[in-house]
Short mmCIF file of C-alpha atoms in Angstrom, two decimals:
data_model
loop_
_atom_site.label_atom_id
_atom_site.label_comp_id
_atom_site.label_asym_id
_atom_site.label_seq_id
_atom_site.Cartn_x
_atom_site.Cartn_y
_atom_site.Cartn_z
CA MET A 1 84.45 145.15 140.16
CA THR A 2 84.48 141.82 142.80
CA GLU A 3 88.50 141.60 142.86
CA LEU A 4 88.05 145.73 143.63
CA LEU A 5 86.53 144.56 146.87
CA ASP A 6 87.72 141.72 147.40
CA SER A 7 90.03 142.54 150.23
CA LEU A 8 87.09 144.37 152.39
CA LEU A 9 84.56 141.54 151.70
CA ARG A 10 86.27 138.38 151.51
CA GLY A 11 88.68 136.81 153.52
CA ALA A 12 92.13 136.56 151.34
CA ALA A 13 92.90 132.80 152.51
CA VAL A 14 89.33 131.29 151.62
CA SER A 15 89.42 133.29 148.49
CA ALA A 16 92.48 131.82 147.34
CA ARG A 17 90.99 128.39 147.80
CA PHE A 18 88.36 128.93 145.46
CA SER A 19 90.76 131.05 142.67
CA ARG A 20 90.80 129.53 138.72
CA ASP A 21 93.62 127.93 139.22
CA ALA A 22 92.35 126.36 142.79
CA THR A 23 89.37 125.27 141.34
CA LEU A 24 91.07 123.43 137.99
CA GLN A 25 93.43 122.28 140.67
CA GLY A 26 90.94 120.11 142.26
CA MET A 27 89.82 118.16 139.58
CA LEU A 28 93.23 117.62 138.38
CA ASP A 29 93.72 116.20 141.42
CA PHE A 30 90.47 113.97 141.33
CA GLU A 31 92.06 112.73 138.46
CA VAL A 32 95.54 111.65 139.52
CA ALA A 33 93.91 110.59 142.54
CA LEU A 34 91.51 108.10 140.25
CA ALA A 35 94.40 106.97 137.68
CA ARG A 36 96.51 106.26 141.17
CA ALA A 37 93.56 104.48 143.01
CA GLU A 38 92.64 102.22 139.54
CA ALA A 39 96.04 101.27 139.16
CA ASP A 40 96.00 100.01 142.50
CA THR A 41 93.29 97.90 141.69
CA GLY A 42 94.69 96.77 138.31
CA LEU A 43 92.45 98.28 136.24
CA ILE A 44 94.68 100.69 134.10
CA PRO A 45 98.50 100.07 133.96
CA ALA A 46 100.52 101.42 136.83
CA SER A 47 102.63 102.90 133.77
CA ALA A 48 99.98 105.01 133.22
CA VAL A 49 100.13 107.38 136.35
CA ALA A 50 102.98 109.27 136.05
CA PRO A 51 101.91 110.87 132.57
CA ILE A 52 99.18 111.47 134.29
CA THR A 53 100.56 113.32 137.16
CA ALA A 54 103.42 114.99 135.19
CA SER A 55 100.40 116.55 133.10
CA ALA A 56 97.84 117.44 136.17
CA HIS A 57 98.90 120.82 136.84
CA ALA A 58 96.43 124.47 136.13
CA ALA A 59 99.07 126.19 135.50
CA ASP A 60 100.01 124.43 132.22
CA LEU A 61 96.31 124.16 130.88
CA ASP A 62 94.70 127.20 128.41
CA TRP A 63 92.21 128.29 130.59
CA PRO A 64 90.31 130.79 128.52
CA ALA A 65 90.09 127.73 126.17
CA LEU A 66 88.57 125.78 129.00
CA ARG A 67 86.39 129.35 129.65
CA ASP A 68 84.72 129.23 126.12
CA ALA A 69 84.25 125.73 125.69
CA ALA A 70 82.04 125.22 129.18
CA ALA A 71 79.80 127.56 127.49
CA CYS A 72 78.84 124.94 125.08
CA ALA A 73 79.87 122.06 127.34
CA GLY A 74 77.92 122.51 130.35
CA ASN A 75 80.59 122.40 132.83
CA LEU A 76 84.37 122.99 132.94
CA ALA A 77 84.99 119.12 133.62
CA ILE A 78 84.57 117.93 130.42
CA PRO A 79 86.66 120.59 128.26
CA LEU A 80 89.29 119.87 131.25
CA VAL A 81 89.87 116.02 130.60
CA LYS A 82 89.82 116.78 127.27
CA GLN A 83 93.23 119.23 127.18
CA LEU A 84 94.36 116.94 130.19
CA THR A 85 93.92 114.09 127.88
CA ALA A 86 95.95 115.83 124.49
CA ARG A 87 98.83 116.71 127.65
CA VAL A 88 99.04 113.16 128.15
CA LYS A 89 98.72 111.74 125.21
CA ALA A 90 101.89 114.32 124.19
CA LEU A 91 103.86 112.73 126.99
CA ASP A 92 102.69 109.03 126.29
CA PRO A 93 100.16 107.48 123.89
CA GLU A 94 99.08 104.85 125.88
CA ALA A 95 98.95 106.26 128.76
CA ALA A 96 95.99 109.41 127.43
CA ARG A 97 93.74 105.90 127.26
CA PHE A 98 92.97 106.02 130.83
CA VAL A 99 92.62 109.89 131.80
CA HIS A 100 88.81 109.85 133.31
CA TRP A 101 89.21 105.95 133.40
CA GLY A 102 85.21 104.96 134.18
CA ALA A 103 84.08 108.61 136.09
CA THR A 104 81.94 111.01 134.90
CA SER A 105 81.66 115.49 134.65
CA GLN A 106 80.29 115.18 138.60
CA ASP A 107 82.64 113.33 140.07
CA ALA A 108 85.71 115.29 139.18
CA ILE A 109 83.73 118.64 140.05
CA ASP A 110 82.14 117.44 143.38
CA THR A 111 85.19 116.28 144.56
CA GLY A 112 87.42 118.99 143.42
CA LEU A 113 85.14 120.94 145.39
CA VAL A 114 85.11 118.64 148.31
CA LEU A 115 88.77 119.21 148.46
CA GLN A 116 88.72 123.19 147.78
CA VAL A 117 85.94 123.57 150.97
CA ARG A 118 88.27 121.22 152.64
CA GLY A 119 91.32 124.12 152.45
CA ALA A 120 88.58 126.71 153.40
CA LEU A 121 87.50 124.97 156.14
CA ASP A 122 91.00 124.64 157.91
CA ASP A 123 91.01 128.26 157.04
CA LEU A 124 88.10 129.08 158.55
CA GLY A 125 89.09 126.98 161.32
CA ALA A 126 91.91 128.55 162.17
CA ASP A 127 90.70 132.23 162.59
CA LEU A 128 87.36 131.06 164.12
CA ASP A 129 89.97 129.20 166.49
CA GLY A 130 91.52 132.18 166.66
CA LEU A 131 88.66 134.73 167.41
CA ILE A 132 87.72 132.73 170.34
CA ALA A 133 90.94 133.40 171.94
CA GLN A 134 90.32 137.08 171.33
CA PHE A 135 87.14 137.20 172.55
CA ALA A 136 88.15 134.77 175.77
CA ASP A 137 90.92 137.93 176.09
CA GLN A 138 88.20 140.24 176.24
CA VAL A 139 85.72 138.88 178.26
CA ARG A 140 88.15 138.18 181.17
CA ALA A 141 89.05 142.02 180.82
CA HIS A 142 85.37 143.52 180.92
CA ARG A 143 84.09 140.58 183.20
CA ALA A 144 83.68 143.34 185.72
CA THR A 145 83.25 146.03 183.58
CA LEU A 146 79.64 148.24 184.10
CA MET A 147 77.58 148.87 181.42
CA ILE A 148 73.80 149.08 180.51
CA GLY A 149 71.89 146.18 178.81
CA ARG A 150 69.52 147.19 176.15
CA THR A 151 65.90 146.49 174.91
CA TRP A 152 64.36 147.50 172.14
CA LEU A 153 66.68 149.92 171.80
CA GLN A 154 66.34 151.59 175.33
CA HIS A 155 68.05 151.12 178.56
CA ALA A 156 66.99 148.34 180.12
CA LEU A 157 69.08 146.74 183.16
CA PRO A 158 72.62 147.47 184.21
CA ILE A 159 75.11 144.00 182.46
CA THR A 160 78.34 143.82 182.28
CA PHE A 161 80.37 143.89 178.98
CA GLY A 162 82.28 140.82 179.33
CA LEU A 163 78.94 139.05 180.08
CA LYS A 164 77.63 141.00 176.30
CA LEU A 165 81.12 139.53 174.76
CA ALA A 166 80.68 135.92 176.93
CA GLY A 167 77.44 135.80 174.53
CA THR A 168 79.03 136.13 171.42
CA LEU A 169 82.04 133.46 172.62
CA ASP A 170 78.81 131.30 173.58
CA ALA A 171 77.92 131.01 170.34
CA LEU A 172 81.38 130.89 168.47
CA LEU A 173 82.02 128.02 170.87
CA ARG A 174 78.76 125.92 169.50
CA ALA A 175 80.04 127.20 165.69
CA ARG A 176 83.72 125.66 166.52
CA THR A 177 81.51 122.50 167.49
CA ASP A 178 79.31 122.16 164.75
CA LEU A 179 82.60 122.88 162.39
CA LEU A 180 84.46 119.30 163.87
CA ALA A 181 81.18 117.42 162.92
CA LEU A 182 80.84 119.06 159.81
CA ARG A 183 84.37 117.72 158.33
CA GLU A 184 83.52 114.57 159.70
CA GLN A 185 79.76 114.50 157.71
CA VAL A 186 80.99 116.37 154.24
CA LEU A 187 84.30 115.83 153.36
CA CYS A 188 83.75 112.15 150.96
CA VAL A 189 84.37 111.90 147.60
CA GLN A 190 81.92 111.97 145.30
CA PHE A 191 82.39 108.77 142.62
CA GLY A 192 79.82 107.27 141.07
CA GLY A 193 80.10 107.23 136.73
CA ALA A 194 77.51 108.00 134.76
CA ALA A 195 74.68 107.18 137.31
CA GLY A 196 75.59 106.16 140.16
CA THR A 197 75.99 102.44 139.95
CA LEU A 198 79.83 102.50 138.68
CA ALA A 199 78.63 100.47 136.11
CA SER A 200 81.81 100.96 134.04
CA LEU A 201 84.28 99.67 136.64
CA GLY A 202 82.59 96.18 136.40
CA THR A 203 83.19 94.79 139.67
CA GLN A 204 86.25 96.98 141.30
CA GLY A 205 83.74 100.09 141.80
CA PRO A 206 83.54 100.15 145.27
CA ALA A 207 87.30 99.19 145.70
CA VAL A 208 88.72 102.00 143.34
CA SER A 209 85.97 104.65 145.30
CA ALA A 210 87.88 103.34 148.66
CA ALA A 211 91.26 103.84 147.16
CA LEU A 212 90.53 106.99 145.53
CA ALA A 213 89.24 108.50 149.38
CA LYS A 214 92.18 107.15 150.70
CA HIS A 215 94.63 109.27 148.07
CA LEU A 216 92.92 111.85 148.31
CA GLY A 217 92.74 112.08 152.47
CA LEU A 218 88.85 112.08 152.43
CA SER A 219 86.00 109.40 153.72
CA ASP A 220 84.08 106.79 150.89
CA ALA A 221 80.65 107.88 150.78
CA ALA A 222 78.33 104.98 151.61
CA THR A 223 76.97 105.77 148.15
CA PRO A 224 77.20 107.98 145.39
CA TRP A 225 75.84 111.55 146.42
CA HIS A 226 75.77 113.44 143.17
CA GLY A 227 72.01 113.57 143.42
CA GLN A 228 71.58 114.36 147.17
CA ARG A 229 73.12 117.72 148.14
CA ASP A 230 72.21 118.10 151.59
CA ARG A 231 76.64 117.74 152.39
CA ILE A 232 76.85 121.20 150.25
CA VAL A 233 73.91 122.76 152.05
CA ARG A 234 75.35 121.84 155.37
CA VAL A 235 78.72 123.64 154.31
CA GLY A 236 77.02 126.77 153.40
CA SER A 237 74.01 126.90 156.04
CA TRP A 238 77.31 126.75 159.10
CA ALA A 239 78.86 129.75 157.13
CA ALA A 240 75.70 131.57 156.52
CA SER A 241 75.38 130.63 160.07
CA LEU A 242 78.87 131.73 161.44
CA THR A 243 78.34 134.88 159.23
CA GLY A 244 75.35 135.91 160.89
CA LEU A 245 76.42 135.74 164.55
CA LEU A 246 79.33 138.05 163.73
CA GLY A 247 77.27 140.28 161.31
CA LYS A 248 74.68 140.35 165.06
CA PHE A 249 78.44 141.44 167.03
CA ALA A 250 78.94 143.76 164.62
CA ARG A 251 75.51 145.40 164.43
CA ASP A 252 76.10 145.67 168.48
CA THR A 253 79.31 147.31 167.77
CA ALA A 254 78.19 149.57 165.23
CA MET A 255 75.86 150.93 167.52
CA LEU A 256 78.11 151.27 170.79
CA THR A 257 80.54 153.91 168.51
CA GLN A 258 77.65 155.94 168.12
CA THR A 259 79.08 159.28 168.85
CA GLU A 260 76.30 160.22 171.38
CA VAL A 261 77.07 156.53 172.95
CA GLY A 262 80.57 156.32 172.97
CA GLU A 263 81.84 152.99 174.56
CA ILE A 264 83.22 151.66 171.99
CA GLY A 265 86.06 153.25 168.57
CA GLU A 266 86.86 151.10 166.03
CA ALA A 267 91.19 151.20 165.11
CA SER A 268 91.18 154.64 163.87
CA GLY A 269 94.61 155.86 161.66
CA PRO A 270 95.39 157.24 158.41
CA GLY A 271 93.18 156.37 155.46
CA ARG A 272 91.03 154.13 158.18
CA GLY A 273 86.93 154.87 159.08
CA GLY A 274 88.23 158.30 157.39
CA SER A 275 84.94 160.34 155.20
CA SER A 276 85.90 161.95 151.44
CA THR A 277 84.54 165.46 153.18
CA MET A 278 84.68 165.12 156.74
CA PRO A 279 87.76 165.14 158.70
CA HIS A 280 86.36 164.23 161.59
CA LYS A 281 84.65 161.36 161.00
CA ARG A 282 85.99 157.72 162.58
CA ASN A 283 82.85 155.47 161.15
CA PRO A 284 82.97 151.64 161.96
CA VAL A 285 84.05 150.59 158.44
CA GLY A 286 84.95 146.96 160.44
CA CYS A 287 81.59 146.48 161.29
CA ALA A 288 80.27 147.85 158.19
CA ALA A 289 81.95 145.25 156.37
CA ILE A 290 81.03 142.15 158.15
CA LEU A 291 77.30 143.61 158.31
CA ALA A 292 77.25 143.85 154.34
CA ALA A 293 78.45 139.51 154.32
CA ALA A 294 75.66 138.92 156.84
CA ALA A 295 72.88 140.64 154.67
CA ARG A 296 74.33 138.96 151.81
CA THR A 297 74.56 135.26 153.37
CA PRO A 298 70.78 134.48 153.70
CA GLN A 299 69.67 134.77 149.82
CA LEU A 300 72.86 132.75 148.97
CA VAL A 301 71.99 130.02 151.33
CA ALA A 302 68.95 129.99 149.92
CA THR A 303 69.95 129.02 147.12
CA LEU A 304 71.18 126.25 147.96
CA PHE A 305 68.72 124.99 149.47
CA GLY A 306 66.57 125.93 146.50
CA ALA A 307 69.01 123.54 144.30
CA MET A 308 68.56 120.74 146.66
CA GLN A 309 65.43 119.33 144.32
CA GLN A 310 67.69 118.03 141.77
CA ASP A 311 66.37 116.05 138.46
CA HIS A 312 67.06 112.50 139.25
CA GLU A 313 70.23 111.66 139.26
CA ARG A 314 72.15 114.77 137.76
CA GLY A 315 70.60 118.18 137.97
CA LEU A 316 69.35 120.32 135.45
CA GLY A 317 70.33 123.58 136.32
CA THR A 318 70.13 122.86 140.16
CA TRP A 319 73.42 121.28 140.62
CA HIS A 320 74.78 124.81 138.29
CA ALA A 321 73.74 126.96 140.45
CA GLU A 322 75.66 125.67 143.23
CA TRP A 323 79.46 125.86 141.52
CA GLU A 324 79.31 129.88 142.71
CA THR A 325 77.25 130.50 145.68
CA LEU A 326 78.59 127.71 148.20
CA PRO A 327 82.34 129.49 147.29
CA GLU A 328 81.04 132.41 147.74
CA LEU A 329 79.22 131.46 151.08
CA LEU A 330 82.19 131.05 152.44
CA MET A 331 84.74 133.55 151.06
CA LEU A 332 82.53 136.25 152.67
CA CYS A 333 82.70 134.27 156.07
CA GLY A 334 86.29 134.31 155.59
CA GLY A 335 86.21 138.02 155.55
CA ALA A 336 83.57 138.46 158.40
CA LEU A 337 85.72 136.30 160.32
CA ALA A 338 89.61 138.34 159.64
CA THR A 339 87.73 141.51 159.76
CA SER A 340 86.18 140.85 162.96
CA ARG A 341 89.79 139.12 164.22
CA THR A 342 90.82 143.01 163.37
CA LEU A 343 87.77 145.04 164.69
CA ILE A 344 88.75 143.70 168.23
CA ASP A 345 92.80 143.82 168.03
CA GLY A 346 92.34 147.30 167.76
CA TRP A 347 89.21 148.71 169.02
CA THR A 348 89.05 150.85 172.53
CA VAL A 349 86.49 150.13 174.87
CA ASP A 350 85.63 152.65 177.00
CA GLY A 351 84.60 151.85 180.50
CA ALA A 352 83.74 155.22 182.00
CA ARG A 353 82.00 156.37 179.45
CA MET A 354 80.09 153.02 179.78
CA ARG A 355 79.78 153.81 183.29
CA ALA A 356 78.72 157.16 182.67
CA ASN A 357 76.05 156.16 180.11
CA VAL A 358 74.37 153.48 182.91
CA ASP A 359 73.57 156.73 184.73
CA LEU A 360 71.61 158.00 182.20
CA THR A 361 68.48 157.90 183.58
CA HIS A 362 69.06 159.06 186.77
CA GLY A 363 68.85 155.52 188.72
CA LEU A 364 65.07 154.51 186.81
CA ILE A 365 67.06 151.88 185.88
CA MET A 366 66.86 150.70 189.11
CA ALA A 367 62.95 150.26 189.58
CA GLU A 368 62.90 146.57 188.72
CA ALA A 369 65.19 145.87 191.97
CA VAL A 370 62.76 148.04 194.11
CA THR A 371 59.65 146.80 192.83
CA MET A 372 61.11 143.04 193.87
CA ALA A 373 62.54 144.19 197.44
CA LEU A 374 59.07 146.31 197.86
CA GLY A 375 57.16 143.56 196.56
CA GLU A 376 58.31 140.95 199.27
CA SER A 377 55.43 142.82 201.32
CA MET A 378 52.89 144.52 199.49
CA GLY A 379 52.67 142.31 196.70
CA ARG A 380 54.19 142.44 192.85
CA LEU A 381 51.36 144.54 191.10
CA GLU A 382 51.01 146.87 193.99
CA ALA A 383 54.91 147.36 194.27
CA HIS A 384 54.96 147.43 190.01
CA ARG A 385 52.64 149.92 190.41
CA ARG A 386 53.33 152.01 192.88
CA ILE A 387 57.21 152.41 191.65
CA GLU A 388 55.63 153.16 187.68
CA ALA A 389 53.70 155.94 189.34
CA ARG A 390 57.64 157.09 191.26
CA CYS A 391 59.92 156.79 187.84
CA ARG A 392 57.11 159.18 185.82
CA ASP A 393 57.49 161.71 188.82
CA ALA A 394 61.17 161.61 188.82
CA VAL A 395 61.23 162.02 184.73
CA ALA A 396 59.00 164.95 185.33
CA GLN A 397 60.71 166.72 188.28
CA GLN A 398 64.19 165.36 185.87
CA ARG A 399 65.15 164.16 189.67
CA ASP A 400 67.01 160.95 190.55
CA LEU A 401 64.78 158.13 191.66
CA LEU A 402 66.45 157.41 194.56
CA ASP A 403 65.65 160.85 195.82
CA VAL A 404 61.88 160.19 194.63
CA LEU A 405 61.53 156.87 196.40
CA ARG A 406 62.68 158.83 199.97
CA GLU A 407 59.72 160.97 200.01
CA ASP A 408 56.94 158.07 199.84
CA ASP A 409 55.75 156.98 202.91
CA GLU A 410 54.24 153.53 201.91
CA ILE A 411 57.94 152.48 200.82
CA THR A 412 60.20 153.73 203.16
CA ARG A 413 57.62 151.92 205.81
CA VAL A 414 59.20 148.94 204.42
CA LEU A 415 62.38 149.33 202.71
CA SER A 416 65.12 151.66 204.96
CA ASP A 417 66.84 154.27 203.41
CA ASP A 418 69.84 152.15 203.33
CA ALA A 419 68.29 149.39 201.60
CA LEU A 420 66.64 151.26 199.19
CA VAL A 421 70.71 153.12 197.99
CA ARG A 422 71.84 149.53 197.61
CA LEU A 423 68.56 148.38 195.22
CA THR A 424 69.14 151.84 193.05
CA ASP A 425 72.94 150.50 193.11
CA PRO A 426 73.70 148.96 189.24
CA GLN A 427 76.97 147.06 191.29
CA HIS A 428 74.29 145.34 193.47
CA TYR A 429 72.08 143.86 190.79
CA LEU A 430 74.03 141.95 188.20
CA GLY A 431 72.37 139.03 189.05
CA ALA A 432 74.28 135.42 187.41
CA ALA A 433 76.19 137.76 185.24
CA GLU A 434 79.46 136.72 186.99
CA THR A 435 78.22 132.72 186.91
CA PHE A 436 77.48 132.49 182.98
CA VAL A 437 80.51 134.44 182.40
CA SER A 438 82.84 131.66 184.51
CA ARG A 439 81.06 129.04 182.68
CA VAL A 440 81.50 130.37 178.90
CA LEU A 441 85.26 130.90 179.90
CA ALA A 442 85.40 126.99 181.21
CA LEU A 443 84.03 126.25 177.55
CA ALA A 444 86.65 128.30 176.18
CA ASP A 445 89.03 126.87 177.99
CA ALA A 446 88.49 123.22 177.03
CA ALA A 447 88.11 123.39 173.56
CA ALA A 448 91.46 122.03 172.06
CA PRO A 449 92.91 124.54 168.99
CA ASP A 450 94.48 121.92 167.44
CA SER A 451 91.20 119.50 166.12
CA LEU A 452 89.86 122.34 164.23
CA GLN A 453 91.92 122.02 160.68
CA GLY A 454 93.58 120.11 159.08
CA GLY A 455 94.20 116.07 158.95
CA THR A 456 91.38 113.71 157.28
CA SER A 457 88.02 113.23 158.24
CA GLN A 458 88.81 108.88 158.00
#
């Protein structure tokens, strides 16, 4: 079932980072780097490195046997090390003695996971940069496109579509900043041996850890973090937060595609957004996929938070709960990002319909503007009471608010007809919208796209 829905819900690039072979290869890469680090420090013979390296290919492993053995062993690393050792022994019996020297299963699993996470963050960073660029283009294109702002699902005040998009762009830029910090703090090696002391390596433990980190292109943690899972939680929380803000974008977009609103349309074409029975349907399938991901992530990230209560130096069950949860969070985030990019790339924005919807209430949305101007003479509360009464009249009589206001002597005594015309024109009540848009675009222009992926955290 999961594989059947991958293309709908998960990002292809990120999913590949957590495939069966990628998971096994992450642990094997740890074992190769460990051998090299220990050879560098003189703990094992340099001649052992080549046979270990030559044997560490995930495609050569008997993965069904690994799967079955993991149920008894309690993790994948134990049977993996056994298979790797057997393969090395076939090449060089002496080298086989030094496979996994001084390490423990969690070192291989956690560091292997960090390598996978690094690749996933590369992919997510690339898509995030692309999405930011798309949003910036749309904000520029629609910075003057008038539309209605909605609060409590009701018409509130006029805004611009550019401002609405700028709010999401601003949030995406914050996610980008967080990702830069995240990479620096979480992409580090986990290497502690049986209980976090590296006692099996004598006095060479710290030197091996440093060399191991260098070979893997990771940073060397100040202490082994096998019992402290905040790094895992931070990655998952970042992914959940980004997916959630994309869900907010998808929710708004979906509501703007409703037939009665009709301000946005998702891309259409053969087989996209249709119905099995209604040929006319143009369903917002992209929004649905993003919202499905956003609906799942809160529960997944809660699992990671729950797993922080590890038992002493290695968790019983809590550590295990992370293994599928974190990859799923990252894959769902990847799917939401990719789908958001496709959605924006193919959508249609109906500016004329947006303008028409602004006028649906026949000027009622401009009541605040008139109230503020009138309040300068008669006080805000009295002005509010009088304009509220005129709004009720306009609704009851099904007339434009401007026409009703013109018949109120108290109002026309204070405000001229020219003033009323201007005050009831939505185009003249956009406040600081343009300023806010300009601020966000300046932030987007200042962002450095090439720093979100690649490189090391050393």
